[in-house]
Short mmCIF file of C-alpha atoms in Angstrom, two decimals:
data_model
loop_
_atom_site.label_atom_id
_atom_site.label_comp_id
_atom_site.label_asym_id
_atom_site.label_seq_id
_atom_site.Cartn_x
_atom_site.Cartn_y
_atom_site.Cartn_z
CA UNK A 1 120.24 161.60 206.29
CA UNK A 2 118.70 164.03 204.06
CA UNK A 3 116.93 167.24 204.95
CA UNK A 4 112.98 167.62 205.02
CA UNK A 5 112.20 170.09 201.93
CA UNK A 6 110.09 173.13 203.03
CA UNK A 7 107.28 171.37 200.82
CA UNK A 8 106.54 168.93 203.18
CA UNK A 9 106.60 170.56 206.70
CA UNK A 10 103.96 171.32 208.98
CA UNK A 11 102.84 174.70 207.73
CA UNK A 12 102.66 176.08 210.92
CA UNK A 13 106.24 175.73 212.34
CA UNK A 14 107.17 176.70 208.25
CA UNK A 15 105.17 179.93 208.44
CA UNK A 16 106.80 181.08 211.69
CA UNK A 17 110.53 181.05 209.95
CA UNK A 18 109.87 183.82 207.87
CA UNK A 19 107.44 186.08 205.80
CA UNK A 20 105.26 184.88 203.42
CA UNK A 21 107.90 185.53 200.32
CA UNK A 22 110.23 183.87 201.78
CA UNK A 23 108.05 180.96 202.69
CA UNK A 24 106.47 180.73 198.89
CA UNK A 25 110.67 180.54 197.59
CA UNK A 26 111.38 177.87 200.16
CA UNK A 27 108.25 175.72 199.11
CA UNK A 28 108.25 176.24 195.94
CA UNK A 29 112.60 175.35 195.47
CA UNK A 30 111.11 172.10 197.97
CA UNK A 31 108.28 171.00 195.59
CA UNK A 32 110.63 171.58 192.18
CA UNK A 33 113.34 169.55 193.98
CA UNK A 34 110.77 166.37 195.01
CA UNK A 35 108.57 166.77 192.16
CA UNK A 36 108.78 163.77 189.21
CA UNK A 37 108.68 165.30 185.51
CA UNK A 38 105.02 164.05 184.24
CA UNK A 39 106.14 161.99 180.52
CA UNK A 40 103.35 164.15 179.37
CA UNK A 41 105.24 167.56 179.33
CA UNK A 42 107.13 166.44 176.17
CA UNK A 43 108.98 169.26 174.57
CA UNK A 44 107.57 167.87 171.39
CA UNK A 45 106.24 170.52 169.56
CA UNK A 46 108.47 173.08 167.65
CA UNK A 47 111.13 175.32 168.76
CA UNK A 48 110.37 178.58 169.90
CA UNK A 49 113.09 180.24 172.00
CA UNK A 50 115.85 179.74 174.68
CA UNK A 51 115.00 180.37 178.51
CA UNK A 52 117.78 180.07 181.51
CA UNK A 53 118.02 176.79 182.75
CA UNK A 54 116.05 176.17 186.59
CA UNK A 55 116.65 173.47 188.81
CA UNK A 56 114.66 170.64 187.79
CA UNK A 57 114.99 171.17 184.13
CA UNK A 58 115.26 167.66 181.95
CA UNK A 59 119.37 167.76 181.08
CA UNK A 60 118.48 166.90 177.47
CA UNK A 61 117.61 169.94 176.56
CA UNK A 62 120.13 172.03 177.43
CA UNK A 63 121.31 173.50 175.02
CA UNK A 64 125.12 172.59 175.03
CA UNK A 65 126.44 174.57 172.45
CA UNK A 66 125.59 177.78 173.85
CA UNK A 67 126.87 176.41 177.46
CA UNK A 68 130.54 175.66 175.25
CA UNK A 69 130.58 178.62 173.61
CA UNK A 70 129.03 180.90 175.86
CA UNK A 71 129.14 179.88 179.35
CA UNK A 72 125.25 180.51 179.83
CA UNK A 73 123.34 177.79 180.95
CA UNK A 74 119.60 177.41 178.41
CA UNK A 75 117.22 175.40 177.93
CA UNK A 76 115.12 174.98 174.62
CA UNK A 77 111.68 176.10 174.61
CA UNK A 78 109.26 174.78 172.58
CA UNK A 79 105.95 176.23 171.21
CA UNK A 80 104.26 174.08 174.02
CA UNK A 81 106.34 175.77 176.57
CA UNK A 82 104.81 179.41 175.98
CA UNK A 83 102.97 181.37 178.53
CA UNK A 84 99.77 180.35 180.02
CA UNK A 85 97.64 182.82 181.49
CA UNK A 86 96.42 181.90 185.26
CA UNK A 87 94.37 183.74 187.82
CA UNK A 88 94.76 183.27 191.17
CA UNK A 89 90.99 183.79 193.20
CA UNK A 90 91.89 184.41 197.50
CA UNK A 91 88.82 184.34 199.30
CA UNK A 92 89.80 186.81 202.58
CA UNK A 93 86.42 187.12 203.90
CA UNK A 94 85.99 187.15 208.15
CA UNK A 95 85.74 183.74 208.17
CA UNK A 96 88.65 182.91 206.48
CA UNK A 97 90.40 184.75 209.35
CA UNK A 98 89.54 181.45 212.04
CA UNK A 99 91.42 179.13 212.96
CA UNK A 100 90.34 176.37 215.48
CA UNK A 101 93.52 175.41 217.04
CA UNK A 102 96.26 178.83 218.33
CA UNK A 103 98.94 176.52 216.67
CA UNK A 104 97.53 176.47 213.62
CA UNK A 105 97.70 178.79 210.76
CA UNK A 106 94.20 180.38 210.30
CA UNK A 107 92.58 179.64 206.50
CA UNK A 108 93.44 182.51 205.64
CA UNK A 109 97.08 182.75 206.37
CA UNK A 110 97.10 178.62 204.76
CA UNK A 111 95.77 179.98 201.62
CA UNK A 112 97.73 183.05 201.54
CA UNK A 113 101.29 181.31 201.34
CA UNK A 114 99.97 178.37 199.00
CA UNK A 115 98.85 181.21 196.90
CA UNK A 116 102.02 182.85 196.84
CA UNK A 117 103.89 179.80 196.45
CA UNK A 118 101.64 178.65 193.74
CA UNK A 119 102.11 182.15 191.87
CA UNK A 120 105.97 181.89 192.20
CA UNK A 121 105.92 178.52 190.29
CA UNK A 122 104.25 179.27 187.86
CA UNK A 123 105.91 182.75 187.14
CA UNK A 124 109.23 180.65 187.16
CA UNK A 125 108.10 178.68 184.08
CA UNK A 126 107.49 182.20 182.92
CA UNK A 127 103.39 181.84 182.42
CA UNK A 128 101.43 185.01 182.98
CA UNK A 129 99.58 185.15 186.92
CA UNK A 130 96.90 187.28 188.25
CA UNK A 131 95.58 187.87 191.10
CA UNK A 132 92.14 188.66 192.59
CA UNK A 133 90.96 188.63 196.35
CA UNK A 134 87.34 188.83 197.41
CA UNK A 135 85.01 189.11 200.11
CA UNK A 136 81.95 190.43 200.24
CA UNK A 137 82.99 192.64 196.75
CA UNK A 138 86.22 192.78 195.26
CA UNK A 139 89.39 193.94 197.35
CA UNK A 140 92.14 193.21 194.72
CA UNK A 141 92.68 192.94 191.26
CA UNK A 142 96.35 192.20 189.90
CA UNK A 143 95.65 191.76 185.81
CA UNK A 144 97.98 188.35 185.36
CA UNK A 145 101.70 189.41 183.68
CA UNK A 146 104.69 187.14 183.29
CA UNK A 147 107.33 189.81 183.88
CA UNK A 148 109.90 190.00 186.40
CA UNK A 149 107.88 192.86 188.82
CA UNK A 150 104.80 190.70 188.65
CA UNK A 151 105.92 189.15 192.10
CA UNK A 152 106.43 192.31 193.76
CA UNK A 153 103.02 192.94 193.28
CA UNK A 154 101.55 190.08 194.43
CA UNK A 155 103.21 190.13 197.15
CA UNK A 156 102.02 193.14 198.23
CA UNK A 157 98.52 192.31 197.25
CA UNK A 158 98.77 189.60 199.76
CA UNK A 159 99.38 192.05 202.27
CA UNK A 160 95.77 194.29 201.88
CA UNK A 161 93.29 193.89 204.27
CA UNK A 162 90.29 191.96 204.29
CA UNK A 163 87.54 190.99 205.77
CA UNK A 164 84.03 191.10 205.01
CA UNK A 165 81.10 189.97 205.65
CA UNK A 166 80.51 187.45 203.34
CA UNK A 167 82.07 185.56 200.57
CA UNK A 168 80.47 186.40 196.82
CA UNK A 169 82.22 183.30 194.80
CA UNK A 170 80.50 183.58 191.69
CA UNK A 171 81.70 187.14 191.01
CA UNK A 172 85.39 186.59 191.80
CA UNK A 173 85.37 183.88 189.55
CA UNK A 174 83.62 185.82 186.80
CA UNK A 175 85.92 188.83 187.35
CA UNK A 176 88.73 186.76 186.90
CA UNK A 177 87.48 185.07 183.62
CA UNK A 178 87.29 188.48 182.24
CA UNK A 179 91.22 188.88 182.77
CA UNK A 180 92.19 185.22 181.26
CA UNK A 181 90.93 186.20 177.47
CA UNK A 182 92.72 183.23 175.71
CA UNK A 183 92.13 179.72 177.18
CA UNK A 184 94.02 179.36 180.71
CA UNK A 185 93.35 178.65 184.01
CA UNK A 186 91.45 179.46 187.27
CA UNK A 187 92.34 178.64 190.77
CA UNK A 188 89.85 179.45 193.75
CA UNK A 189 90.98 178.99 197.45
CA UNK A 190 88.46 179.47 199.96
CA UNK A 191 86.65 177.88 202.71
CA UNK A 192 83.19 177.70 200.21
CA UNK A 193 80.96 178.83 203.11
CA UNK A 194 78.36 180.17 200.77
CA UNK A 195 75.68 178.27 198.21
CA UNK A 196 77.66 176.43 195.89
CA UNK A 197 74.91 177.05 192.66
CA UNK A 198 76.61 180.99 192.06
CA UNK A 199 80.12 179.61 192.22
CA UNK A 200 78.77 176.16 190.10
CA UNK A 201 77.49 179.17 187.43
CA UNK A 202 80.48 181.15 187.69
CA UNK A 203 83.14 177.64 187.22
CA UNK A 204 81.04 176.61 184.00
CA UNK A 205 81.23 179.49 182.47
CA UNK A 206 84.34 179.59 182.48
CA UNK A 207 84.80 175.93 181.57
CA UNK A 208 82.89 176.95 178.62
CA UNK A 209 85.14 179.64 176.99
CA UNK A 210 88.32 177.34 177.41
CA UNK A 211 89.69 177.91 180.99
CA UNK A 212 90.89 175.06 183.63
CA UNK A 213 88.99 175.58 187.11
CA UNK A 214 90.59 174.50 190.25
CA UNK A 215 88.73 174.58 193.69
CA UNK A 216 90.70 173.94 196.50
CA UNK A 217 88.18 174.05 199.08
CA UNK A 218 90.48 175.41 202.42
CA UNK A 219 89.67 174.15 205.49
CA UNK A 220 90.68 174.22 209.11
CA UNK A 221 90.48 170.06 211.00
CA UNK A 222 88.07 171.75 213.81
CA UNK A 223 85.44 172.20 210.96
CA UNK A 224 85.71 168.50 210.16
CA UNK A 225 86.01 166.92 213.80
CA UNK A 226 83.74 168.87 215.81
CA UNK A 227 86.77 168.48 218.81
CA UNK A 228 85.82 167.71 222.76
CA UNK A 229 85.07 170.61 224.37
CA UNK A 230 82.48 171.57 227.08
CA UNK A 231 79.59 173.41 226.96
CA UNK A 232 80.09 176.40 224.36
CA UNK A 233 78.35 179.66 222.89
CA UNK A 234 79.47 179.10 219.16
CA UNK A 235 79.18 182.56 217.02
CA UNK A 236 79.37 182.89 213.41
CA UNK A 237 82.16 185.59 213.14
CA UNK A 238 80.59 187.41 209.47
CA UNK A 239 76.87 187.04 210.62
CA UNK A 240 77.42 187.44 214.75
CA UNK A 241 74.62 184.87 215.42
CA UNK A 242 75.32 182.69 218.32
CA UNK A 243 74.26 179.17 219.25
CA UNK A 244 74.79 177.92 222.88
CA UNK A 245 75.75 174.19 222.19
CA UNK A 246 76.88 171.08 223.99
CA UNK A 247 79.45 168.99 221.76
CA UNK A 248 78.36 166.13 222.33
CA UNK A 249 74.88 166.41 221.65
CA UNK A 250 75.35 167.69 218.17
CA UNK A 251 78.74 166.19 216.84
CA UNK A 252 77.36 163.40 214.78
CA UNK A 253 75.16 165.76 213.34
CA UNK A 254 78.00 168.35 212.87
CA UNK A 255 79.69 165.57 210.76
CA UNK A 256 77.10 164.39 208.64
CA UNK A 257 76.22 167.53 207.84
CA UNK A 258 79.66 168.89 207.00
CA UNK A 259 79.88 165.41 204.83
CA UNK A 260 77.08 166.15 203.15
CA UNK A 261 78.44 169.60 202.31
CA UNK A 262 81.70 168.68 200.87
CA UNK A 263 79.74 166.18 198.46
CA UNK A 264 77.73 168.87 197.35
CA UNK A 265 79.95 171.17 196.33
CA UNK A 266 82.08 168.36 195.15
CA UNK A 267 79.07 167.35 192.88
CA UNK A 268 78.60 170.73 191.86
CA UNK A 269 81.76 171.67 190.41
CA UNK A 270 82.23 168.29 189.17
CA UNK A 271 79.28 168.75 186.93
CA UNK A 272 80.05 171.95 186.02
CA UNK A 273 83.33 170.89 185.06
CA UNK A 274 85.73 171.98 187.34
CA UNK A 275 88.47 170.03 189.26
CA UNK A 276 87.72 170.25 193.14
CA UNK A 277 90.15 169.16 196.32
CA UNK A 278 90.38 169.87 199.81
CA UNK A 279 92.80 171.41 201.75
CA UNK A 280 93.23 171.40 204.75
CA UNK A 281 95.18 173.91 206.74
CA UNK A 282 97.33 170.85 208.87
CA UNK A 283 98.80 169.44 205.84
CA UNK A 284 102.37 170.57 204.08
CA UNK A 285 101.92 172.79 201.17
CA UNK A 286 103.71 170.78 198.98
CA UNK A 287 100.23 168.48 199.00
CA UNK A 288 98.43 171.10 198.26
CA UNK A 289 100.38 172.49 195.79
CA UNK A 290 100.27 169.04 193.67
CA UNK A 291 96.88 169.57 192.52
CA UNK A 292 97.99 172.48 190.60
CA UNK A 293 100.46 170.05 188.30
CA UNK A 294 97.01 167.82 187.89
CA UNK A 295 95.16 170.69 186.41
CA UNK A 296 95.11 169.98 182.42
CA UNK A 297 96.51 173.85 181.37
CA UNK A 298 99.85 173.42 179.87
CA UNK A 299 100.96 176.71 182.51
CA UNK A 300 100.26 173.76 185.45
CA UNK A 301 102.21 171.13 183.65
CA UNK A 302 105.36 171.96 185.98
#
């Protein structure tokens, strides 16, 4: 019987068997291991260099003369092939920091390692990442590189604190435009508890000087659900208001409204042009991490 790849367990129990590098290399040599070569990726442009082979390279282009003659192991690259230039956009705001079940990763901690994980793949097919993390103003920004120390310091951007007050979308998103000068790609996690018209600005903008926008809109079950519960004081942990509340006199409401939510930001980076999915913090990385191969960008193409 075969072994579950890291891709595809519960985050939670994942999360607890090591640090967050670790956890990004076990995902990410998971997801390359499951994943299906799209036809599209086609190597069918014209030669531009030799790169080490990976696992989950297509055989046919290795390059078997050099592996006679030299022992090394390459693949060709093609013009295609050459480095994309993606920024990754962390929302680590307060209320990115909840969670609404103790064996649960919080948001934040979710998006964290699917961050990482989704920086390591791509800087394994050797396109250029960048990083920037956001609350209230900007916390971190890691200009996007392609060379080997480029991990390093993600990682240890991932590791700065956070937490504000509030969650300014529409400037993270234009800060990182201003870092992806040649047509790439965009990638915003956060929990989108804020207007969705900055963030709609911000995504078309970008869509309109060449770049691929991702929203993966990161969310926690309890948000959805509304669980049981008895009577409860709920407080907003960024604003500190509190609402005394009994579930069950406001969890239809709860839903519809949260429904009604999701469509609208759905709608609104749909018309702007961006690609929008949820995530939510129960389910294996590796699902998450597939909408990154859907984005158009030849640096998602894994």
């Amino acid at each position: 019987m075969s072994q579950p790849r890291a891709d595809q367990l519960d985050p939670a129990v994942l999360a607890a068997l090591g640090h967050l590098e670790l956890v990004a290399r076990w995902v990410v040599d998971g997801f390359i291991t499951g994943l299906h070569r799209s036809p599209r990726k086609g190597f069918s442009v014209e030669f531009a260099e030799h790169r080490p082979y990976m696992p989950g390279d297509d055989l046919r282009y290795l390059d078997w003369r050099i592996a006679g003659r030299a022992d090394r192991w390459v693949v060709k690259q093609f013009e295609e092939e050459t480095n994309a230039r993606a920024m990754l956009v962390l929302d680590v705001s307060a209320y990115m920091q909840w969670t609404g079940d103790p064996s649960r990763l919080s948001k934040l901690a979710y998006a964290e390692r699917l961050a990482s994980a989704m920086a390591l793949l791509l800087l394994r097919q050797r396109d250029a990442v960048g990083l920037v993390r956001f609350d209230a103003g900007l916390r971190d920004v890691v200009p996007p590189r392609s060379q080997r120390g480029q991990w390093r310091r993600l990682v240890a951007a991932f590791g700065e604190p956070g937490g504000g007050t509030a969650s300014n979308v529409g400037d993270a998103l234009a800060a990182a435009g201003k870092l992806v000068r040649r047509p790439g790609f965009v990638v915003l996690l956060s929990d989108l508890l804020t207007d969705p018209a900055p963030a709609a600005d911000a995504a078309r903008t970008l869509r309109a000087r060449g770049h691929e926008v991702l929203v993966l809109h990161v969310m926690d079950p309890a948000e959805r659900d509304f669980p049981e519960s008895g009577e409860a004081r709920y407080r907003d942990p960024e604003s500190g208001h509190e609402v005394p509340a009994s579930p069950g006199d406001v969890r239809t409401t709860y839903r519809t409204t949260v429904q009604e939510a999701l469509a609208d930001w759905k709608a609104a980076l749909g018309r702007a042009g961006a690609r929008y999915a949820l995530a939510y913090t129960d389910e294996p990385f590796g699902r998450a991490l597939r909408h990154l191969v859907g984005v158009n960008g030849r640096g998602a193409m894994v």
